[in-house]
Amino acid sequence: MRLLFLGDMVGKTGRTTVWEKLPGLIADLKLDFVIVNGENAAGGFGITEDIYLETINAGADVVTTGNHVWDQKEAVTFCTRHDQFLRPANYPAGTPGKGSGLFYARNGARVLVANIMGRVFMHPELDDPFKSAESILAACPLKEQADAIIFDFHAEATSEKQCFGHFVDGRASFVVGTHTHVPTADHQILNGGTAYMSDAGMCGDYDSSLGMEKEEPLNRFISKMPKGRFEAAHGPATLCGVGVEISDSTGLAEKIAPLRIGPRLAETIPDFWA
């Protein structure tokens, strides 16, 4: 199975670039399943229902989120209407929406996708992500109820991300970090066969501060005084993500490589799909 994960869409330039390029990528790379993190898609803060639907219409099979999931108030309502929209699974019981789900890939495979949020340096501090993952894996084990299992681990600390990867190694197909908006160079397959990358990066304008126009963040570092609001940068966006090839027989990863298309960052497309 060929899977593509795209990191946090940031603002209009990030989401429109995903919408424009994703259909071609699905066709050219013969993708079976696509996951997109959409938590920064609406002006850099949260996601609206219209943006969610456009992302699904462009070819995403699942849209994940993170700590900004509720920044657009309508998300509290529309999250209950769409099974392909995930918020972090370790929110307290009774929170609207869902944190994981079983979906069908284009090749017929059953794909469990779970959205988990870390707790180190994160707000709000949610329930234990490790216990949450354990419950999800126990309810839908790899190669029993699911042919592949993917975790979007939305967290700040790379140590927490790495430990989470080791925690589910051999029991999940792929763990990918989101939230920090900077693609890491540590894509690898762990000892037990789980593909791992600390952060997929963002789909947005890299002439920025994490997708925001750089003047105000820079001002706050220097002066410690706000002069205005953070605004999503509007320059040309780079598409950032990671491709994984998953064994049909074991559900574990066989290959992993970053995908980056656009200005500023060195372009790369998984060569094992060439």
PDB file of C-alpha atoms in Angstrom:
ATOM      1  CA  MET A   1       0.000   0.000   0.000  1.00  0.00           C
ATOM      2  CA  ARG A   2       1.244   3.468  -0.902  1.00  0.00           C
ATOM      3  CA  LEU A   3       0.425   6.154   1.635  1.00  0.00           C
ATOM      4  CA  LEU A   4       1.099   9.898   1.587  1.00  0.00           C
ATOM      5  CA  PHE A   5       0.907  12.117   4.659  1.00  0.00           C
ATOM      6  CA  LEU A   6       0.935  15.908   4.213  1.00  0.00           C
ATOM      7  CA  GLY A   7       1.894  18.131   7.143  1.00  0.00           C
ATOM      8  CA  ASP A   8      -0.059  21.040   8.622  1.00  0.00           C
ATOM      9  CA  MET A   9      -1.761  23.178   5.959  1.00  0.00           C
ATOM     10  CA  VAL A  10      -1.177  26.814   6.946  1.00  0.00           C
ATOM     11  CA  GLY A  11      -3.489  29.520   5.666  1.00  0.00           C
ATOM     12  CA  LYS A  12      -4.858  30.119   2.179  1.00  0.00           C
ATOM     13  CA  THR A  13      -1.591  29.584   0.348  1.00  0.00           C
ATOM     14  CA  GLY A  14      -1.023  26.239   2.073  1.00  0.00           C
ATOM     15  CA  ARG A  15      -4.493  24.831   1.564  1.00  0.00           C
ATOM     16  CA  THR A  16      -4.855  25.965  -2.062  1.00  0.00           C
ATOM     17  CA  THR A  17      -1.493  24.433  -2.939  1.00  0.00           C
ATOM     18  CA  VAL A  18      -2.653  21.116  -1.439  1.00  0.00           C
ATOM     19  CA  TRP A  19      -5.928  21.294  -3.360  1.00  0.00           C
ATOM     20  CA  GLU A  20      -4.126  22.069  -6.620  1.00  0.00           C
ATOM     21  CA  LYS A  21      -1.372  19.461  -6.383  1.00  0.00           C
ATOM     22  CA  LEU A  22      -2.938  16.539  -4.531  1.00  0.00           C
ATOM     23  CA  PRO A  23      -5.078  15.128  -7.385  1.00  0.00           C
ATOM     24  CA  GLY A  24      -2.013  14.955  -9.639  1.00  0.00           C
ATOM     25  CA  LEU A  25       0.090  13.344  -6.923  1.00  0.00           C
ATOM     26  CA  ILE A  26      -2.552  10.676  -6.328  1.00  0.00           C
ATOM     27  CA  ALA A  27      -2.555   9.828 -10.036  1.00  0.00           C
ATOM     28  CA  ASP A  28       1.188  10.111 -10.693  1.00  0.00           C
ATOM     29  CA  LEU A  29       2.342   8.251  -7.561  1.00  0.00           C
ATOM     30  CA  LYS A  30      -0.550   5.775  -7.620  1.00  0.00           C
ATOM     31  CA  LEU A  31      -1.423   6.548  -4.019  1.00  0.00           C
ATOM     32  CA  ASP A  32      -3.762   4.247  -2.125  1.00  0.00           C
ATOM     33  CA  PHE A  33      -4.370   6.505   0.867  1.00  0.00           C
ATOM     34  CA  VAL A  34      -3.786  10.174   1.774  1.00  0.00           C
ATOM     35  CA  ILE A  35      -3.882  11.904   5.163  1.00  0.00           C
ATOM     36  CA  VAL A  36      -3.643  15.690   5.546  1.00  0.00           C
ATOM     37  CA  ASN A  37      -3.268  17.642   8.779  1.00  0.00           C
ATOM     38  CA  GLY A  38      -5.628  20.616   8.503  1.00  0.00           C
ATOM     39  CA  GLU A  39      -5.524  22.304  11.889  1.00  0.00           C
ATOM     40  CA  ASN A  40      -3.967  25.574  10.648  1.00  0.00           C
ATOM     41  CA  ALA A  41      -5.833  25.821   7.353  1.00  0.00           C
ATOM     42  CA  ALA A  42      -8.167  28.734   8.208  1.00  0.00           C
ATOM     43  CA  GLY A  43      -5.925  31.792   8.404  1.00  0.00           C
ATOM     44  CA  GLY A  44      -3.392  29.764  10.368  1.00  0.00           C
ATOM     45  CA  PHE A  45      -5.796  28.916  13.179  1.00  0.00           C
ATOM     46  CA  GLY A  46      -8.200  26.002  12.977  1.00  0.00           C
ATOM     47  CA  ILE A  47     -10.279  24.726  10.074  1.00  0.00           C
ATOM     48  CA  THR A  48     -13.760  25.435   8.702  1.00  0.00           C
ATOM     49  CA  GLU A  49     -16.202  22.913   7.283  1.00  0.00           C
ATOM     50  CA  ASP A  50     -15.812  24.335   3.767  1.00  0.00           C
ATOM     51  CA  ILE A  51     -12.020  23.924   3.942  1.00  0.00           C
ATOM     52  CA  TYR A  52     -12.399  20.404   5.269  1.00  0.00           C
ATOM     53  CA  LEU A  53     -14.752  19.466   2.417  1.00  0.00           C
ATOM     54  CA  GLU A  54     -12.448  21.000  -0.214  1.00  0.00           C
ATOM     55  CA  THR A  55      -9.558  18.957   1.188  1.00  0.00           C
ATOM     56  CA  ILE A  56     -11.584  15.741   1.015  1.00  0.00           C
ATOM     57  CA  ASN A  57     -12.737  16.622  -2.515  1.00  0.00           C
ATOM     58  CA  ALA A  58      -9.092  17.106  -3.535  1.00  0.00           C
ATOM     59  CA  GLY A  59      -8.415  13.482  -2.598  1.00  0.00           C
ATOM     60  CA  ALA A  60      -7.600  13.351   1.111  1.00  0.00           C
ATOM     61  CA  ASP A  61      -9.028  10.272   2.804  1.00  0.00           C
ATOM     62  CA  VAL A  62      -8.663  11.670   6.337  1.00  0.00           C
ATOM     63  CA  VAL A  63      -8.062  15.150   7.791  1.00  0.00           C
ATOM     64  CA  THR A  64      -6.323  15.249  11.175  1.00  0.00           C
ATOM     65  CA  THR A  65      -5.884  18.183  13.554  1.00  0.00           C
ATOM     66  CA  GLY A  66      -4.235  19.077  16.880  1.00  0.00           C
ATOM     67  CA  ASN A  67      -4.229  21.801  19.498  1.00  0.00           C
ATOM     68  CA  HIS A  68      -5.923  24.337  17.164  1.00  0.00           C
ATOM     69  CA  VAL A  69      -8.836  22.042  16.332  1.00  0.00           C
ATOM     70  CA  TRP A  70     -11.437  24.259  18.063  1.00  0.00           C
ATOM     71  CA  ASP A  71     -10.062  27.675  16.995  1.00  0.00           C
ATOM     72  CA  GLN A  72     -12.895  27.967  14.469  1.00  0.00           C
ATOM     73  CA  LYS A  73     -15.995  27.552  16.598  1.00  0.00           C
ATOM     74  CA  GLU A  74     -17.944  25.771  13.864  1.00  0.00           C
ATOM     75  CA  ALA A  75     -15.577  22.801  14.228  1.00  0.00           C
ATOM     76  CA  VAL A  76     -17.334  21.845  17.470  1.00  0.00           C
ATOM     77  CA  THR A  77     -20.487  21.232  15.422  1.00  0.00           C
ATOM     78  CA  PHE A  78     -19.276  19.976  12.055  1.00  0.00           C
ATOM     79  CA  CYS A  79     -16.832  17.467  13.592  1.00  0.00           C
ATOM     80  CA  THR A  80     -19.814  15.291  14.524  1.00  0.00           C
ATOM     81  CA  ARG A  81     -21.042  15.162  10.911  1.00  0.00           C
ATOM     82  CA  HIS A  82     -17.884  13.897   9.214  1.00  0.00           C
ATOM     83  CA  ASP A  83     -16.234  10.559   9.988  1.00  0.00           C
ATOM     84  CA  GLN A  84     -13.097  11.519   8.035  1.00  0.00           C
ATOM     85  CA  PHE A  85     -12.386  14.448  10.359  1.00  0.00           C
ATOM     86  CA  LEU A  86     -10.309  13.593  13.426  1.00  0.00           C
ATOM     87  CA  ARG A  87      -9.460  15.566  16.554  1.00  0.00           C
ATOM     88  CA  PRO A  88      -6.923  14.290  19.116  1.00  0.00           C
ATOM     89  CA  ALA A  89      -8.137  11.003  20.578  1.00  0.00           C
ATOM     90  CA  ASN A  90      -6.881  11.809  24.072  1.00  0.00           C
ATOM     91  CA  TYR A  91      -9.383  14.592  24.703  1.00  0.00           C
ATOM     92  CA  PRO A  92     -11.568  13.741  27.723  1.00  0.00           C
ATOM     93  CA  ALA A  93     -14.559  11.444  27.294  1.00  0.00           C
ATOM     94  CA  GLY A  94     -17.555  13.361  25.995  1.00  0.00           C
ATOM     95  CA  THR A  95     -15.594  15.698  23.717  1.00  0.00           C
ATOM     96  CA  PRO A  96     -17.359  16.145  20.348  1.00  0.00           C
ATOM     97  CA  GLY A  97     -16.014  14.288  17.348  1.00  0.00           C
ATOM     98  CA  LYS A  98     -13.707  11.306  17.272  1.00  0.00           C
ATOM     99  CA  GLY A  99      -9.975  10.676  17.491  1.00  0.00           C
ATOM    100  CA  SER A 100      -9.594   7.558  15.392  1.00  0.00           C
ATOM    101  CA  GLY A 101     -11.372   5.621  12.713  1.00  0.00           C
ATOM    102  CA  LEU A 102     -11.136   2.681  10.341  1.00  0.00           C
ATOM    103  CA  PHE A 103     -11.154   3.631   6.672  1.00  0.00           C
ATOM    104  CA  TYR A 104     -10.814   1.845   3.343  1.00  0.00           C
ATOM    105  CA  ALA A 105      -7.915   2.598   1.001  1.00  0.00           C
ATOM    106  CA  ARG A 106      -8.225   2.639  -2.783  1.00  0.00           C
ATOM    107  CA  ASN A 107      -6.743  -0.864  -2.902  1.00  0.00           C
ATOM    108  CA  GLY A 108      -9.332  -2.154  -0.425  1.00  0.00           C
ATOM    109  CA  ALA A 109      -7.031  -2.224   2.624  1.00  0.00           C
ATOM    110  CA  ARG A 110      -8.460  -1.380   6.038  1.00  0.00           C
ATOM    111  CA  VAL A 111      -6.555   1.623   7.431  1.00  0.00           C
ATOM    112  CA  LEU A 112      -6.825   2.674  11.070  1.00  0.00           C
ATOM    113  CA  VAL A 113      -5.906   6.342  11.502  1.00  0.00           C
ATOM    114  CA  ALA A 114      -5.502   7.841  14.971  1.00  0.00           C
ATOM    115  CA  ASN A 115      -4.803  11.456  15.946  1.00  0.00           C
ATOM    116  CA  ILE A 116      -2.967  11.777  19.277  1.00  0.00           C
ATOM    117  CA  MET A 117      -1.673  14.929  20.995  1.00  0.00           C
ATOM    118  CA  GLY A 118       1.452  15.057  23.129  1.00  0.00           C
ATOM    119  CA  ARG A 119       1.604  16.716  26.542  1.00  0.00           C
ATOM    120  CA  VAL A 120       5.145  18.148  26.849  1.00  0.00           C
ATOM    121  CA  PHE A 121       5.031  21.956  26.344  1.00  0.00           C
ATOM    122  CA  MET A 122       1.499  21.597  24.911  1.00  0.00           C
ATOM    123  CA  HIS A 123      -1.750  23.335  25.803  1.00  0.00           C
ATOM    124  CA  PRO A 124      -4.296  22.099  26.635  1.00  0.00           C
ATOM    125  CA  GLU A 125      -2.712  19.173  28.451  1.00  0.00           C
ATOM    126  CA  LEU A 126      -4.796  16.188  27.447  1.00  0.00           C
ATOM    127  CA  ASP A 127      -5.070  12.643  28.770  1.00  0.00           C
ATOM    128  CA  ASP A 128      -2.053  10.312  28.645  1.00  0.00           C
ATOM    129  CA  PRO A 129      -1.226   9.816  24.931  1.00  0.00           C
ATOM    130  CA  PHE A 130       0.429   6.452  25.587  1.00  0.00           C
ATOM    131  CA  LYS A 131      -2.624   5.030  27.365  1.00  0.00           C
ATOM    132  CA  SER A 132      -4.846   6.426  24.634  1.00  0.00           C
ATOM    133  CA  ALA A 133      -2.761   4.711  21.955  1.00  0.00           C
ATOM    134  CA  GLU A 134      -2.780   1.453  23.909  1.00  0.00           C
ATOM    135  CA  SER A 135      -6.568   1.471  24.003  1.00  0.00           C
ATOM    136  CA  ILE A 136      -6.794   2.183  20.275  1.00  0.00           C
ATOM    137  CA  LEU A 137      -4.359  -0.624  19.406  1.00  0.00           C
ATOM    138  CA  ALA A 138      -6.098  -3.100  21.703  1.00  0.00           C
ATOM    139  CA  ALA A 139      -9.461  -2.410  20.056  1.00  0.00           C
ATOM    140  CA  CYS A 140      -8.140  -2.736  16.500  1.00  0.00           C
ATOM    141  CA  PRO A 141      -4.868  -4.720  16.280  1.00  0.00           C
ATOM    142  CA  LEU A 142      -2.668  -4.675  13.210  1.00  0.00           C
ATOM    143  CA  LYS A 143      -3.407  -7.538  10.767  1.00  0.00           C
ATOM    144  CA  GLU A 144      -6.518  -8.491  12.696  1.00  0.00           C
ATOM    145  CA  GLN A 145      -9.048  -5.661  12.323  1.00  0.00           C
ATOM    146  CA  ALA A 146      -6.660  -3.349  10.432  1.00  0.00           C
ATOM    147  CA  ASP A 147      -4.292  -3.882   7.499  1.00  0.00           C
ATOM    148  CA  ALA A 148      -2.380  -0.687   8.339  1.00  0.00           C
ATOM    149  CA  ILE A 149      -2.285   1.629  11.377  1.00  0.00           C
ATOM    150  CA  ILE A 150      -1.219   5.277  11.166  1.00  0.00           C
ATOM    151  CA  PHE A 151      -0.678   7.708  14.053  1.00  0.00           C
ATOM    152  CA  ASP A 152      -0.514  11.479  13.609  1.00  0.00           C
ATOM    153  CA  PHE A 153       1.287  12.421  16.831  1.00  0.00           C
ATOM    154  CA  HIS A 154       0.767  16.162  17.268  1.00  0.00           C
ATOM    155  CA  ALA A 155       3.418  17.306  19.725  1.00  0.00           C
ATOM    156  CA  GLU A 156       6.145  19.835  20.480  1.00  0.00           C
ATOM    157  CA  ALA A 157       8.951  17.768  22.010  1.00  0.00           C
ATOM    158  CA  THR A 158      10.901  15.460  19.719  1.00  0.00           C
ATOM    159  CA  SER A 159      11.771  13.278  22.714  1.00  0.00           C
ATOM    160  CA  GLU A 160       8.076  12.613  23.342  1.00  0.00           C
ATOM    161  CA  LYS A 161       7.520  11.925  19.643  1.00  0.00           C
ATOM    162  CA  GLN A 162      10.425   9.498  19.470  1.00  0.00           C
ATOM    163  CA  CYS A 163       9.357   7.649  22.604  1.00  0.00           C
ATOM    164  CA  PHE A 164       5.842   7.344  21.227  1.00  0.00           C
ATOM    165  CA  GLY A 165       7.282   5.835  18.051  1.00  0.00           C
ATOM    166  CA  HIS A 166       9.219   3.259  20.058  1.00  0.00           C
ATOM    167  CA  PHE A 167       6.138   2.574  22.188  1.00  0.00           C
ATOM    168  CA  VAL A 168       4.059   1.445  19.198  1.00  0.00           C
ATOM    169  CA  ASP A 169       6.960   0.018  17.151  1.00  0.00           C
ATOM    170  CA  GLY A 170       5.915  -3.237  15.535  1.00  0.00           C
ATOM    171  CA  ARG A 171       2.249  -2.576  16.334  1.00  0.00           C
ATOM    172  CA  ALA A 172       1.690   0.328  13.938  1.00  0.00           C
ATOM    173  CA  SER A 173       2.637   0.905  10.327  1.00  0.00           C
ATOM    174  CA  PHE A 174       3.617   4.568  10.591  1.00  0.00           C
ATOM    175  CA  VAL A 175       4.027   7.296  13.223  1.00  0.00           C
ATOM    176  CA  VAL A 176       4.412  10.849  11.928  1.00  0.00           C
ATOM    177  CA  GLY A 177       4.852  13.974  14.004  1.00  0.00           C
ATOM    178  CA  THR A 178       3.071  17.247  13.318  1.00  0.00           C
ATOM    179  CA  HIS A 179       2.782  20.666  15.014  1.00  0.00           C
ATOM    180  CA  THR A 180       6.269  22.194  14.728  1.00  0.00           C
ATOM    181  CA  HIS A 181       5.903  23.017  10.998  1.00  0.00           C
ATOM    182  CA  VAL A 182       9.555  22.198  10.226  1.00  0.00           C
ATOM    183  CA  PRO A 183      10.366  18.968   8.343  1.00  0.00           C
ATOM    184  CA  THR A 184      12.887  16.787  10.131  1.00  0.00           C
ATOM    185  CA  ALA A 185      15.637  14.656   8.564  1.00  0.00           C
ATOM    186  CA  ASP A 186      15.068  11.550  10.701  1.00  0.00           C
ATOM    187  CA  HIS A 187      12.666   9.546   8.512  1.00  0.00           C
ATOM    188  CA  GLN A 188      13.425   5.913   9.215  1.00  0.00           C
ATOM    189  CA  ILE A 189      11.991   2.462   9.830  1.00  0.00           C
ATOM    190  CA  LEU A 190      12.283   1.478  13.494  1.00  0.00           C
ATOM    191  CA  ASN A 191      13.542  -1.932  14.625  1.00  0.00           C
ATOM    192  CA  GLY A 192      10.070  -3.444  14.816  1.00  0.00           C
ATOM    193  CA  GLY A 193       9.055  -2.270  11.345  1.00  0.00           C
ATOM    194  CA  THR A 194       7.191   0.974  12.092  1.00  0.00           C
ATOM    195  CA  ALA A 195       7.985   3.920   9.806  1.00  0.00           C
ATOM    196  CA  TYR A 196       8.756   7.085  11.763  1.00  0.00           C
ATOM    197  CA  MET A 197       9.411  10.810  11.183  1.00  0.00           C
ATOM    198  CA  SER A 198       9.509  13.421  13.956  1.00  0.00           C
ATOM    199  CA  ASP A 199       7.775  16.104  11.894  1.00  0.00           C
ATOM    200  CA  ALA A 200       6.386  16.115   8.380  1.00  0.00           C
ATOM    201  CA  GLY A 201       6.715  19.904   8.116  1.00  0.00           C
ATOM    202  CA  MET A 202       3.990  22.239   6.889  1.00  0.00           C
ATOM    203  CA  CYS A 203       2.250  22.965   3.637  1.00  0.00           C
ATOM    204  CA  GLY A 204       2.709  26.714   3.560  1.00  0.00           C
ATOM    205  CA  ASP A 205       4.969  29.681   2.842  1.00  0.00           C
ATOM    206  CA  TYR A 206       8.462  29.019   4.215  1.00  0.00           C
ATOM    207  CA  ASP A 207       9.426  32.710   3.886  1.00  0.00           C
ATOM    208  CA  SER A 208       7.781  33.105   7.264  1.00  0.00           C
ATOM    209  CA  SER A 209       7.855  32.152  10.925  1.00  0.00           C
ATOM    210  CA  LEU A 210       6.162  28.730  10.949  1.00  0.00           C
ATOM    211  CA  GLY A 211       3.765  29.912   8.262  1.00  0.00           C
ATOM    212  CA  MET A 212       3.018  33.290   9.847  1.00  0.00           C
ATOM    213  CA  GLU A 213       4.123  36.641   8.377  1.00  0.00           C
ATOM    214  CA  LYS A 214       7.502  37.032  10.059  1.00  0.00           C
ATOM    215  CA  GLU A 215       7.367  40.697  11.132  1.00  0.00           C
ATOM    216  CA  GLU A 216       5.090  40.293  14.164  1.00  0.00           C
ATOM    217  CA  PRO A 217       6.744  37.153  15.594  1.00  0.00           C
ATOM    218  CA  LEU A 218      10.126  38.842  15.151  1.00  0.00           C
ATOM    219  CA  ASN A 219       8.844  41.980  16.865  1.00  0.00           C
ATOM    220  CA  ARG A 220       7.648  39.986  19.865  1.00  0.00           C
ATOM    221  CA  PHE A 221      10.996  38.248  20.260  1.00  0.00           C
ATOM    222  CA  ILE A 222      12.810  41.589  20.197  1.00  0.00           C
ATOM    223  CA  SER A 223      10.441  43.933  22.032  1.00  0.00           C
ATOM    224  CA  LYS A 224       8.321  41.506  24.084  1.00  0.00           C
ATOM    225  CA  MET A 225       5.379  43.749  23.142  1.00  0.00           C
ATOM    226  CA  PRO A 226       2.654  42.824  20.619  1.00  0.00           C
ATOM    227  CA  LYS A 227       2.037  45.314  17.821  1.00  0.00           C
ATOM    228  CA  GLY A 228      -0.609  43.307  15.988  1.00  0.00           C
ATOM    229  CA  ARG A 229      -2.062  39.890  15.290  1.00  0.00           C
ATOM    230  CA  PHE A 230      -0.303  36.933  13.771  1.00  0.00           C
ATOM    231  CA  GLU A 231      -1.298  36.639  10.108  1.00  0.00           C
ATOM    232  CA  ALA A 232      -0.735  33.677   7.806  1.00  0.00           C
ATOM    233  CA  ALA A 233       1.984  34.327   5.225  1.00  0.00           C
ATOM    234  CA  HIS A 234       0.719  34.648   1.644  1.00  0.00           C
ATOM    235  CA  GLY A 235       3.775  33.802  -0.459  1.00  0.00           C
ATOM    236  CA  PRO A 236       4.181  30.686  -2.624  1.00  0.00           C
ATOM    237  CA  ALA A 237       3.708  27.532  -0.574  1.00  0.00           C
ATOM    238  CA  THR A 238       5.839  24.431  -0.364  1.00  0.00           C
ATOM    239  CA  LEU A 239       4.073  21.100  -0.040  1.00  0.00           C
ATOM    240  CA  CYS A 240       5.720  19.035   2.706  1.00  0.00           C
ATOM    241  CA  GLY A 241       4.972  15.487   3.710  1.00  0.00           C
ATOM    242  CA  VAL A 242       6.220  11.927   3.692  1.00  0.00           C
ATOM    243  CA  GLY A 243       5.509   8.810   1.670  1.00  0.00           C
ATOM    244  CA  VAL A 244       5.432   5.307   3.083  1.00  0.00           C
ATOM    245  CA  GLU A 245       5.142   1.951   1.384  1.00  0.00           C
ATOM    246  CA  ILE A 246       3.431  -0.602   3.631  1.00  0.00           C
ATOM    247  CA  SER A 247       3.593  -4.367   3.200  1.00  0.00           C
ATOM    248  CA  ASP A 248       0.272  -5.957   2.306  1.00  0.00           C
ATOM    249  CA  SER A 249       1.273  -9.112   4.157  1.00  0.00           C
ATOM    250  CA  THR A 250       2.607  -7.720   7.451  1.00  0.00           C
ATOM    251  CA  GLY A 251       1.128  -4.221   7.679  1.00  0.00           C
ATOM    252  CA  LEU A 252       4.598  -2.895   8.532  1.00  0.00           C
ATOM    253  CA  ALA A 253       6.655  -0.363   6.622  1.00  0.00           C
ATOM    254  CA  GLU A 254       8.996  -1.329   3.816  1.00  0.00           C
ATOM    255  CA  LYS A 255      10.065   2.145   2.613  1.00  0.00           C
ATOM    256  CA  ILE A 256       9.822   5.761   3.786  1.00  0.00           C
ATOM    257  CA  ALA A 257      10.919   9.014   2.150  1.00  0.00           C
ATOM    258  CA  PRO A 258      10.071  12.724   2.446  1.00  0.00           C
ATOM    259  CA  LEU A 259       8.066  14.625  -0.161  1.00  0.00           C
ATOM    260  CA  ARG A 260       8.700  18.348  -0.687  1.00  0.00           C
ATOM    261  CA  ILE A 261       7.439  20.327  -3.678  1.00  0.00           C
ATOM    262  CA  GLY A 262       7.761  24.092  -3.995  1.00  0.00           C
ATOM    263  CA  PRO A 263      10.154  26.995  -3.413  1.00  0.00           C
ATOM    264  CA  ARG A 264      12.880  27.437  -0.767  1.00  0.00           C
ATOM    265  CA  LEU A 265      13.244  23.824   0.404  1.00  0.00           C
ATOM    266  CA  ALA A 266      15.055  21.274  -1.738  1.00  0.00           C
ATOM    267  CA  GLU A 267      12.461  19.417  -3.759  1.00  0.00           C
ATOM    268  CA  THR A 268      12.203  15.678  -3.269  1.00  0.00           C
ATOM    269  CA  ILE A 269       9.692  13.014  -4.250  1.00  0.00           C
ATOM    270  CA  PRO A 270       9.961   9.437  -2.931  1.00  0.00           C
ATOM    271  CA  ASP A 271      12.245   7.792  -5.496  1.00  0.00           C
ATOM    272  CA  PHE A 272      10.927   4.322  -4.726  1.00  0.00           C
ATOM    273  CA  TRP A 273       7.708   5.402  -6.453  1.00  0.00           C
ATOM    274  CA  ALA A 274       9.445   6.651  -9.603  1.00  0.00           C
TER     275      ALA A 274
END
